[in-house]
Amino acid sequence: MKQTEPDFWVLEYVTKDPRTDLVVAIGGTDQAADILQRTGGFLSAPGPRGDYHRLLHGLPVEQQRRKATAASHALLAASHSVHLDPTLNMLVAPDGEREAALRYLAGLAERAAAATTSSEVAKVLTEVAAPVHGLLPLAREVVVRAWIAASDFQGAAPAAEPDPIARLGSIATSVSEAARAILHARNHAARPAQRPATASPPPSRAQPAESRRR
């Protein structure tokens, strides 16, 4: 008898939209909508693919996390399938994200050390310097935002002293250059290894007829 696989529909999830910083909930039934509205204060809103739910504009981050966590766990308690964005989950250990990041970095180092082919090395370098989600571009974004924020809080340095805050701009540029150099190395490592050409043996010299008869 031929076995069939179950059909999976889009899972319900609660996440933060990166473009608008709104906390949105997608998918679900009328019962799920009721839970979102009652336990999290979500509002129904029309979307291009049907109605969805979202929190109010301008809520502080802690309120967003508290409402999203409460609504998600209420949905789980009512046997709904739901994915809650980890950045919104207040029940995660305070240092959980940092520990996960440290484990990720340690894992990359182990992968690099255990690599047996250049393509495996290239994959590790991609994680480090990929243009959008690579470690270095993300670190550069942190430095740039810290530079902008610190520039607003700090006054100008005395004329006789270099401004360490202003140097963050050049440091961010250096990080970008490092990421480009690593991607360049990654591209070389990703190329198929070329086998060295085997030298053909030199042509043998024909022996004189008298030598062959001896």
CSV table of C-alpha atoms in Angstrom, one decimal, residues 36-146:
chain,number,residue,atom,x,y,z
A,36,LEU,CA,-4.4,37.1,20.6
A,37,GLN,CA,-6.8,39.9,21.3
A,38,ARG,CA,-7.7,38.9,24.8
A,39,THR,CA,-4.3,37.9,26.2
A,40,GLY,CA,-1.9,40.1,24.2
A,41,GLY,CA,-4.0,43.1,23.2
A,42,PHE,CA,-3.4,42.4,19.5
A,43,LEU,CA,-5.4,44.3,16.9
A,44,SER,CA,-6.8,42.9,13.7
A,45,ALA,CA,-5.5,44.5,10.5
A,46,PRO,CA,-6.0,43.9,6.8
A,47,GLY,CA,-3.1,42.6,4.9
A,48,PRO,CA,-2.3,41.7,1.2
A,49,ARG,CA,-3.0,38.0,1.9
A,50,GLY,CA,-5.8,38.3,4.4
A,51,ASP,CA,-6.2,39.7,7.9
A,52,TYR,CA,-3.4,39.5,10.4
A,53,HIS,CA,-2.9,40.7,14.0
A,54,ARG,CA,-0.4,43.3,15.3
A,55,LEU,CA,0.4,45.2,18.5
A,56,LEU,CA,0.0,48.9,18.8
A,57,HIS,CA,2.5,51.3,17.2
A,58,GLY,CA,5.1,52.7,19.5
A,59,LEU,CA,5.0,50.1,22.3
A,60,PRO,CA,8.2,49.9,24.4
A,61,VAL,CA,10.3,46.8,23.6
A,62,GLU,CA,9.6,45.2,27.1
A,63,GLN,CA,5.8,45.6,26.5
A,64,GLN,CA,6.1,44.1,23.1
A,65,ARG,CA,8.0,41.1,24.6
A,66,ARG,CA,5.5,40.7,27.5
A,67,LYS,CA,2.4,40.8,25.3
A,68,ALA,CA,3.9,38.5,22.6
A,69,THR,CA,5.1,36.0,25.2
A,70,ALA,CA,1.7,35.9,27.0
A,71,ALA,CA,-0.2,35.5,23.7
A,72,SER,CA,2.0,32.8,22.4
A,73,HIS,CA,2.0,30.7,25.5
A,74,ALA,CA,-1.8,31.1,25.7
A,75,LEU,CA,-2.0,29.8,22.1
A,76,LEU,CA,0.2,26.8,23.0
A,77,ALA,CA,-1.9,26.1,26.1
A,78,ALA,CA,-5.0,26.0,23.8
A,79,SER,CA,-3.2,23.4,21.5
A,80,HIS,CA,-2.4,25.8,18.7
A,81,SER,CA,0.9,25.4,16.8
A,82,VAL,CA,2.8,28.7,17.2
A,83,HIS,CA,6.4,29.9,16.7
A,84,LEU,CA,7.5,32.8,18.8
A,85,ASP,CA,10.4,34.8,17.7
A,86,PRO,CA,13.2,34.2,20.3
A,87,THR,CA,13.8,37.9,20.5
A,88,LEU,CA,10.3,38.4,21.9
A,89,ASN,CA,10.3,35.5,24.3
A,90,MET,CA,10.6,36.8,27.9
A,91,LEU,CA,11.0,33.3,29.3
A,92,VAL,CA,14.4,32.8,27.6
A,93,ALA,CA,17.3,32.9,30.1
A,94,PRO,CA,18.8,36.5,30.2
A,95,ASP,CA,22.2,35.3,28.9
A,96,GLY,CA,20.8,32.7,26.6
A,97,GLU,CA,21.4,34.6,23.4
A,98,ARG,CA,24.9,35.5,24.4
A,99,GLU,CA,25.7,31.9,25.2
A,100,ALA,CA,24.2,30.7,22.0
A,101,ALA,CA,26.4,33.2,20.1
A,102,LEU,CA,29.5,32.0,21.9
A,103,ARG,CA,28.6,28.4,21.0
A,104,TYR,CA,28.1,29.4,17.4
A,105,LEU,CA,31.5,31.0,17.2
A,106,ALA,CA,33.1,28.1,18.9
A,107,GLY,CA,31.4,25.8,16.4
A,108,LEU,CA,32.7,27.8,13.5
A,109,ALA,CA,36.3,27.5,14.9
A,110,GLU,CA,35.9,23.8,15.2
A,111,ARG,CA,34.5,23.5,11.7
A,112,ALA,CA,37.5,25.4,10.4
A,113,ALA,CA,40.0,23.3,12.3
A,114,ALA,CA,38.3,20.1,11.2
A,115,ALA,CA,37.9,21.1,7.5
A,116,THR,CA,39.2,18.5,5.1
A,117,THR,CA,38.5,20.4,1.8
A,118,SER,CA,38.9,24.0,0.8
A,119,SER,CA,35.1,24.1,0.1
A,120,GLU,CA,34.5,23.4,3.8
A,121,VAL,CA,36.8,26.3,4.7
A,122,ALA,CA,34.9,28.5,2.2
A,123,LYS,CA,31.6,27.7,4.0
A,124,VAL,CA,33.1,28.9,7.3
A,125,LEU,CA,34.4,32.1,5.8
A,126,THR,CA,31.0,32.7,4.3
A,127,GLU,CA,29.5,32.6,7.8
A,128,VAL,CA,32.1,35.2,8.9
A,129,ALA,CA,31.8,37.7,6.0
A,130,ALA,CA,28.5,37.2,4.1
A,131,PRO,CA,27.3,40.6,3.0
A,132,VAL,CA,24.1,40.7,5.0
A,133,HIS,CA,24.1,38.1,7.8
A,134,GLY,CA,27.8,37.5,8.1
A,135,LEU,CA,29.4,38.1,11.5
A,136,LEU,CA,31.6,41.0,10.4
A,137,PRO,CA,28.9,43.0,8.7
A,138,LEU,CA,26.7,42.5,11.7
A,139,ALA,CA,29.5,43.6,14.0
A,140,ARG,CA,30.1,46.6,11.8
A,141,GLU,CA,26.4,47.5,12.1
A,142,VAL,CA,26.8,47.4,15.9
A,143,VAL,CA,29.8,49.7,15.8
A,144,VAL,CA,28.1,52.2,13.5
A,145,ARG,CA,25.0,52.4,15.7
A,146,ALA,CA,27.2,52.7,18.8
